[in-house]
mmCIF file of C-alpha atoms in Angstrom:
data_model
loop_
_atom_site.group_PDB
_atom_site.id
_atom_site.type_symbol
_atom_site.label_atom_id
_atom_site.label_comp_id
_atom_site.label_asym_id
_atom_site.label_seq_id
_atom_site.Cartn_x
_atom_site.Cartn_y
_atom_site.Cartn_z
ATOM 1 C CA MET A 12 -24.378 -61.825 -4.170
ATOM 2 C CA GLY A 13 -23.604 -62.665 -7.793
ATOM 3 C CA LYS A 14 -23.515 -66.264 -8.951
ATOM 4 C CA SER A 15 -20.282 -65.804 -10.900
ATOM 5 C CA ARG A 16 -18.540 -66.926 -7.712
ATOM 6 C CA ARG A 17 -19.271 -70.320 -6.232
ATOM 7 C CA THR A 18 -20.168 -70.330 -2.567
ATOM 8 C CA ILE A 19 -18.165 -72.231 0.039
ATOM 9 C CA PRO A 20 -21.038 -74.701 0.699
ATOM 10 C CA GLU A 21 -21.098 -75.512 -3.023
ATOM 11 C CA GLU A 22 -17.333 -76.006 -3.135
ATOM 12 C CA LEU A 23 -17.316 -78.152 0.006
ATOM 13 C CA LEU A 24 -19.967 -80.424 -1.489
ATOM 14 C CA LEU A 25 -18.090 -80.712 -4.788
ATOM 15 C CA LEU A 26 -14.941 -81.646 -2.858
ATOM 16 C CA ALA A 27 -16.848 -84.382 -1.034
ATOM 17 C CA LEU A 28 -18.418 -85.827 -4.185
ATOM 18 C CA ASP A 29 -16.587 -88.924 -5.361
ATOM 19 C CA PRO A 30 -16.187 -88.755 -9.163
ATOM 20 C CA THR A 31 -16.258 -92.539 -9.539
ATOM 21 C CA THR A 32 -19.117 -93.601 -7.273
ATOM 22 C CA GLY A 33 -21.284 -90.492 -7.353
ATOM 23 C CA THR A 34 -21.581 -90.578 -3.569
ATOM 24 C CA THR A 35 -20.524 -88.065 -0.925
ATOM 25 C CA ALA A 36 -17.791 -88.772 1.594
ATOM 26 C CA GLN A 37 -18.571 -88.327 5.291
ATOM 27 C CA PRO A 38 -22.290 -87.606 4.733
ATOM 28 C CA GLN A 39 -23.302 -87.098 8.372
ATOM 29 C CA SER A 40 -20.472 -84.719 9.232
ATOM 30 C CA LEU A 41 -20.829 -83.080 5.821
ATOM 31 C CA ASP A 42 -24.294 -81.883 6.816
ATOM 32 C CA LEU A 43 -22.710 -80.058 9.764
ATOM 33 C CA GLY A 44 -19.988 -78.707 7.506
ATOM 34 C CA LEU A 45 -22.508 -77.264 5.058
ATOM 35 C CA ALA A 46 -24.264 -75.426 7.889
ATOM 36 C CA GLY A 47 -20.884 -74.066 8.972
ATOM 37 C CA ALA A 48 -19.942 -73.164 5.406
ATOM 38 C CA GLN A 49 -23.070 -71.024 5.188
ATOM 39 C CA LEU A 50 -21.865 -69.049 8.195
ATOM 40 C CA VAL A 51 -18.466 -68.461 6.595
ATOM 41 C CA GLU A 52 -20.053 -67.358 3.322
ATOM 42 C CA LEU A 53 -22.378 -64.954 5.144
ATOM 43 C CA ALA A 54 -19.394 -63.553 7.034
ATOM 44 C CA LEU A 55 -17.456 -63.007 3.804
ATOM 45 C CA ALA A 56 -20.530 -61.220 2.431
ATOM 46 C CA GLY A 57 -20.490 -58.880 5.441
ATOM 47 C CA ARG A 58 -23.838 -60.109 6.819
ATOM 48 C CA ILE A 59 -22.582 -61.691 10.036
ATOM 49 C CA ALA A 60 -19.464 -61.435 12.191
ATOM 50 C CA PRO A 61 -17.909 -63.466 15.015
ATOM 51 C CA ASP A 62 -18.478 -62.206 18.542
ATOM 52 C CA GLY A 63 -16.273 -64.398 20.694
ATOM 53 C CA ASP A 64 -17.637 -67.909 20.135
ATOM 54 C CA ARG A 65 -20.946 -66.444 18.961
ATOM 55 C CA ILE A 66 -22.270 -65.291 15.613
ATOM 56 C CA ALA A 67 -23.891 -61.866 15.325
ATOM 57 C CA VAL A 68 -25.923 -60.477 12.424
ATOM 58 C CA VAL A 69 -24.441 -57.128 11.418
ATOM 59 C CA LEU A 70 -26.303 -56.546 8.139
ATOM 60 C CA PRO A 71 -29.647 -58.353 7.624
ATOM 61 C CA ARG A 72 -29.940 -57.347 3.967
ATOM 62 C CA PRO A 73 -30.485 -60.415 1.709
ATOM 63 C CA THR A 74 -27.565 -61.682 -0.352
ATOM 64 C CA GLY A 75 -29.670 -62.845 -3.290
ATOM 65 C CA ASP A 76 -28.822 -66.502 -2.625
ATOM 66 C CA PRO A 77 -32.062 -68.152 -1.359
ATOM 67 C CA THR A 78 -30.364 -70.816 0.749
ATOM 68 C CA LEU A 79 -27.974 -68.362 2.402
ATOM 69 C CA ASP A 80 -30.769 -65.852 2.920
ATOM 70 C CA SER A 81 -32.860 -68.483 4.672
ATOM 71 C CA ALA A 82 -30.005 -69.071 7.130
ATOM 72 C CA LEU A 83 -29.501 -65.309 7.544
ATOM 73 C CA GLU A 84 -33.177 -64.817 8.350
ATOM 74 C CA LEU A 85 -33.097 -67.578 10.942
ATOM 75 C CA LEU A 86 -30.083 -65.947 12.572
ATOM 76 C CA ARG A 87 -31.809 -62.553 12.516
ATOM 77 C CA ARG A 88 -34.870 -63.986 14.219
ATOM 78 C CA ARG A 89 -32.741 -65.162 17.132
ATOM 79 C CA GLY A 90 -32.494 -61.508 18.148
ATOM 80 C CA SER A 91 -29.104 -61.931 19.839
ATOM 81 C CA PRO A 92 -25.781 -63.532 18.919
ATOM 82 C CA VAL A 93 -25.900 -67.329 18.878
ATOM 83 C CA ARG A 94 -23.068 -69.693 19.729
ATOM 84 C CA ALA A 95 -21.631 -71.231 16.591
ATOM 85 C CA VAL A 96 -21.660 -74.695 18.164
ATOM 86 C CA HIS A 97 -25.391 -74.378 18.933
ATOM 87 C CA TRP A 98 -26.232 -73.128 15.459
ATOM 88 C CA ILE A 99 -24.298 -75.865 13.665
ATOM 89 C CA GLY A 100 -25.659 -78.505 16.034
ATOM 90 C CA GLY A 101 -29.253 -77.520 15.300
ATOM 91 C CA PRO A 102 -31.497 -79.453 12.893
ATOM 92 C CA ARG A 103 -30.519 -78.979 9.251
ATOM 93 C CA LEU A 104 -32.809 -81.493 7.567
ATOM 94 C CA GLY A 105 -32.294 -81.725 3.831
ATOM 95 C CA LEU A 106 -29.445 -79.215 3.573
ATOM 96 C CA ARG A 107 -27.169 -81.578 1.637
ATOM 97 C CA GLN A 108 -29.991 -82.504 -0.739
ATOM 98 C CA THR A 109 -30.839 -78.812 -1.162
ATOM 99 C CA TYR A 110 -27.307 -78.117 -2.365
ATOM 100 C CA LEU A 111 -27.171 -81.225 -4.562
ATOM 101 C CA THR A 112 -30.397 -80.122 -6.239
ATOM 102 C CA HIS A 113 -28.994 -76.613 -6.628
ATOM 103 C CA LEU A 114 -25.789 -77.920 -8.232
ATOM 104 C CA GLU A 115 -27.867 -80.034 -10.585
ATOM 105 C CA ARG A 116 -29.977 -77.016 -11.541
ATOM 106 C CA CYS A 117 -26.781 -75.052 -12.237
ATOM 107 C CA GLY A 118 -25.490 -77.843 -14.456
ATOM 108 C CA MET A 119 -22.516 -78.720 -12.234
ATOM 109 C CA VAL A 120 -23.781 -82.230 -11.421
ATOM 110 C CA HIS A 121 -26.363 -84.549 -12.892
ATOM 111 C CA ALA A 122 -28.480 -87.115 -11.084
ATOM 112 C CA VAL A 123 -28.168 -90.810 -11.939
ATOM 113 C CA ALA A 124 -31.059 -93.018 -10.861
ATOM 114 C CA GLY A 125 -30.322 -96.518 -9.609
ATOM 115 C CA GLN A 126 -31.417 -99.212 -7.215
ATOM 116 C CA MET A 127 -30.090 -100.555 -3.940
ATOM 117 C CA CYS A 128 -30.159 -104.351 -3.728
ATOM 118 C CA GLY A 129 -32.172 -104.305 -6.929
ATOM 119 C CA VAL A 130 -35.215 -102.943 -5.110
ATOM 120 C CA LEU A 131 -34.808 -99.576 -3.353
ATOM 121 C CA PRO A 132 -34.524 -96.595 -5.705
ATOM 122 C CA THR A 133 -31.432 -94.438 -5.151
ATOM 123 C CA THR A 134 -29.942 -91.319 -6.688
ATOM 124 C CA ARG A 135 -26.254 -90.673 -7.195
ATOM 125 C CA TYR A 136 -24.652 -87.527 -8.520
ATOM 126 C CA GLN A 137 -21.892 -87.166 -11.086
ATOM 127 C CA ALA A 138 -19.970 -83.936 -11.623
ATOM 128 C CA THR A 139 -20.496 -82.550 -15.116
ATOM 129 C CA GLU A 140 -18.174 -79.549 -14.821
ATOM 130 C CA THR A 141 -15.047 -81.500 -13.934
ATOM 131 C CA ALA A 142 -12.860 -78.466 -14.617
ATOM 132 C CA ILE A 143 -14.559 -76.686 -11.714
ATOM 133 C CA SER A 144 -13.894 -79.583 -9.352
ATOM 134 C CA ARG A 145 -10.257 -79.702 -10.494
ATOM 135 C CA GLU A 146 -9.854 -75.962 -9.931
ATOM 136 C CA ILE A 147 -11.191 -76.255 -6.377
ATOM 137 C CA ARG A 148 -8.894 -79.186 -5.645
ATOM 138 C CA THR A 149 -5.899 -77.383 -7.188
ATOM 139 C CA ARG A 150 -6.435 -74.367 -4.921
ATOM 140 C CA LEU A 151 -6.463 -76.641 -1.906
ATOM 141 C CA ASP A 152 -3.402 -78.583 -3.073
ATOM 142 C CA ASN A 153 -1.464 -75.367 -3.694
ATOM 143 C CA ALA A 154 -2.318 -74.043 -0.234
ATOM 144 C CA ILE A 155 -1.045 -77.282 1.291
ATOM 145 C CA ARG A 156 2.115 -77.734 -0.756
ATOM 146 C CA THR A 157 3.438 -74.203 -1.227
ATOM 147 C CA GLY A 158 3.166 -73.002 2.358
ATOM 148 C CA VAL A 159 1.940 -69.625 1.073
ATOM 149 C CA PRO A 160 -0.950 -68.302 3.207
ATOM 150 C CA PRO A 161 -4.146 -68.923 1.209
ATOM 151 C CA ASP A 162 -6.903 -66.426 0.520
ATOM 152 C CA PRO A 163 -9.739 -66.397 3.107
ATOM 153 C CA ARG A 164 -12.093 -68.496 0.959
ATOM 154 C CA THR A 165 -9.546 -71.249 0.403
ATOM 155 C CA ALA A 166 -8.452 -71.171 4.051
ATOM 156 C CA ALA A 167 -12.069 -71.528 5.207
ATOM 157 C CA LEU A 168 -12.689 -74.346 2.724
ATOM 158 C CA ALA A 169 -9.596 -76.165 3.996
ATOM 159 C CA ALA A 170 -10.694 -75.714 7.603
ATOM 160 C CA LEU A 171 -14.140 -77.135 6.869
ATOM 161 C CA ALA A 172 -12.731 -79.999 4.794
ATOM 162 C CA HIS A 173 -10.586 -80.991 7.770
ATOM 163 C CA ALA A 174 -13.443 -80.551 10.240
ATOM 164 C CA VAL A 175 -15.817 -82.886 8.411
ATOM 165 C CA GLY A 176 -13.132 -85.523 7.882
ATOM 166 C CA LEU A 177 -12.477 -85.131 4.156
ATOM 167 C CA GLY A 178 -8.720 -85.333 4.664
ATOM 168 C CA LYS A 179 -8.643 -89.115 4.246
ATOM 169 C CA HIS A 180 -10.882 -88.832 1.193
ATOM 170 C CA LEU A 181 -8.741 -86.175 -0.481
ATOM 171 C CA TYR A 182 -5.309 -87.413 0.677
ATOM 172 C CA PRO A 183 -5.638 -91.120 1.450
ATOM 173 C CA GLY A 184 -3.157 -93.596 2.881
ATOM 174 C CA ASN A 185 0.197 -93.164 4.525
ATOM 175 C CA GLU A 186 1.438 -91.096 1.602
ATOM 176 C CA GLY A 187 -1.263 -88.521 2.323
ATOM 177 C CA ARG A 188 -0.468 -88.157 6.011
ATOM 178 C CA SER A 189 1.628 -85.005 5.690
ATOM 179 C CA SER A 190 -0.974 -83.384 3.423
ATOM 180 C CA ARG A 191 -3.708 -84.158 5.948
ATOM 181 C CA SER A 192 -1.595 -82.559 8.658
ATOM 182 C CA ARG A 193 -1.075 -79.417 6.579
ATOM 183 C CA LEU A 194 -4.788 -79.313 5.759
ATOM 184 C CA ARG A 195 -5.493 -79.186 9.490
ATOM 185 C CA ASP A 196 -2.925 -76.436 9.990
ATOM 186 C CA LEU A 197 -4.634 -74.164 7.445
ATOM 187 C CA ILE A 198 -7.375 -73.530 10.018
ATOM 188 C CA ARG A 199 -5.278 -70.756 11.538
ATOM 189 C CA HIS A 200 -5.355 -68.629 8.371
ATOM 190 C CA ASP A 201 -9.017 -67.602 8.609
ATOM 191 C CA PRO A 202 -10.539 -66.664 12.002
ATOM 192 C CA MET A 203 -14.147 -67.256 10.936
ATOM 193 C CA GLY A 204 -13.301 -70.498 9.177
ATOM 194 C CA GLY A 205 -11.397 -71.645 12.248
ATOM 195 C CA LEU A 206 -14.251 -70.750 14.596
ATOM 196 C CA VAL A 207 -16.745 -72.642 12.465
ATOM 197 C CA ALA A 208 -14.459 -75.641 11.905
ATOM 198 C CA HIS A 209 -13.881 -76.022 15.637
ATOM 199 C CA ALA A 210 -17.626 -75.741 16.222
ATOM 200 C CA VAL A 211 -18.261 -78.520 13.682
ATOM 201 C CA MET A 212 -15.778 -80.779 15.483
ATOM 202 C CA ASP A 213 -17.226 -79.864 18.870
ATOM 203 C CA VAL A 214 -20.716 -80.852 17.730
ATOM 204 C CA GLN A 215 -19.407 -84.211 16.570
ATOM 205 C CA ASN A 216 -17.825 -84.711 19.994
ATOM 206 C CA GLY A 217 -21.001 -83.784 21.879
ATOM 207 C CA VAL A 218 -19.723 -80.436 23.143
ATOM 208 C CA ALA A 219 -22.907 -78.682 21.991
ATOM 209 C CA VAL A 220 -24.954 -80.545 24.587
ATOM 210 C CA GLN A 221 -22.451 -79.793 27.347
ATOM 211 C CA THR A 222 -22.268 -76.075 26.602
ATOM 212 C CA ARG A 223 -26.044 -75.745 26.662
ATOM 213 C CA ARG A 224 -25.937 -76.888 30.275
ATOM 214 C CA THR A 225 -22.822 -74.921 31.225
ATOM 215 C CA PRO A 226 -22.093 -72.024 28.840
ATOM 216 C CA VAL A 227 -18.364 -71.490 28.411
ATOM 217 C CA ARG A 228 -16.834 -68.678 26.386
ATOM 218 C CA GLY A 229 -14.463 -70.103 23.788
ATOM 219 C CA ALA A 230 -15.897 -73.632 23.934
ATOM 220 C CA ALA A 231 -15.094 -74.046 20.239
ATOM 221 C CA ALA A 232 -11.503 -72.919 20.644
ATOM 222 C CA GLU A 233 -9.854 -76.363 20.550
ATOM 223 C CA PRO A 234 -10.810 -79.272 18.294
ATOM 224 C CA ALA A 235 -11.154 -82.566 20.146
ATOM 225 C CA GLY A 236 -10.666 -84.957 17.261
ATOM 226 C CA LEU A 237 -13.010 -86.444 14.704
ATOM 227 C CA PRO A 238 -14.751 -89.525 16.130
ATOM 228 C CA GLY A 239 -17.952 -88.676 14.240
ATOM 229 C CA PRO A 240 -16.612 -89.030 10.679
ATOM 230 C CA SER A 241 -14.497 -92.073 11.490
ATOM 231 C CA ARG A 242 -17.558 -93.915 12.734
ATOM 232 C CA HIS A 243 -19.449 -93.283 9.534
ATOM 233 C CA GLY A 244 -16.954 -95.095 7.374
ATOM 234 C CA GLY A 245 -16.195 -93.306 4.139
ATOM 235 C CA MET A 246 -18.574 -93.477 1.201
ATOM 236 C CA VAL A 247 -22.314 -93.949 1.399
ATOM 237 C CA ARG A 248 -25.030 -93.188 -1.087
ATOM 238 C CA ALA A 249 -25.780 -89.543 -1.583
ATOM 239 C CA VAL A 250 -29.539 -90.076 -1.427
ATOM 240 C CA ALA A 251 -31.562 -93.180 -0.797
ATOM 241 C CA HIS A 252 -35.313 -92.921 -1.301
#
């Protein structure tokens, strides 16, 4: 997979990065979204495919992206298709930091050291390639405002942005209500993005635990709201050491 094209996890993280504060919106749910975004990117690369509410490896050949290939190898080792809700609900320690470090290495963000309460060292991230962030946001805005069906990558990005609760970050206040509604509706334009987005919301609502006890085909078919992101309250520091 060439690096001339940004991956969906990278774009999702850039969307979540606040240009003023250098923090990421919805950090806890964003971790789930990044795991889901990896699945969508692997599907677009032809490495995996949906099988009902499960994910099946169809081509184990590496993509050339180390982070994606690590996820692909873990899926391959499962030996059989895995439910999307179980995969996304699994431990993903450090995934957000992995992508922040990657974006810094690529020159798209730079780290800014600071302190919390004048004592605890912290790191915030500022976008350096603001044109890239604007281009990503413009694609999303156009998909929302024109009503023209978006390309699969943009549709999947919109679905994940809604699933992790970025709607209120991207389109705040009462004036953004209709845009948030349209953002949610874009889920239907990409089957894989929709499957993953519903799985992200299900994990936040505790469905992953329930389905482990009682497997149900199509458990990720209907989103049940977003109590997870709303609890976490907007902006927090990207990294606190």
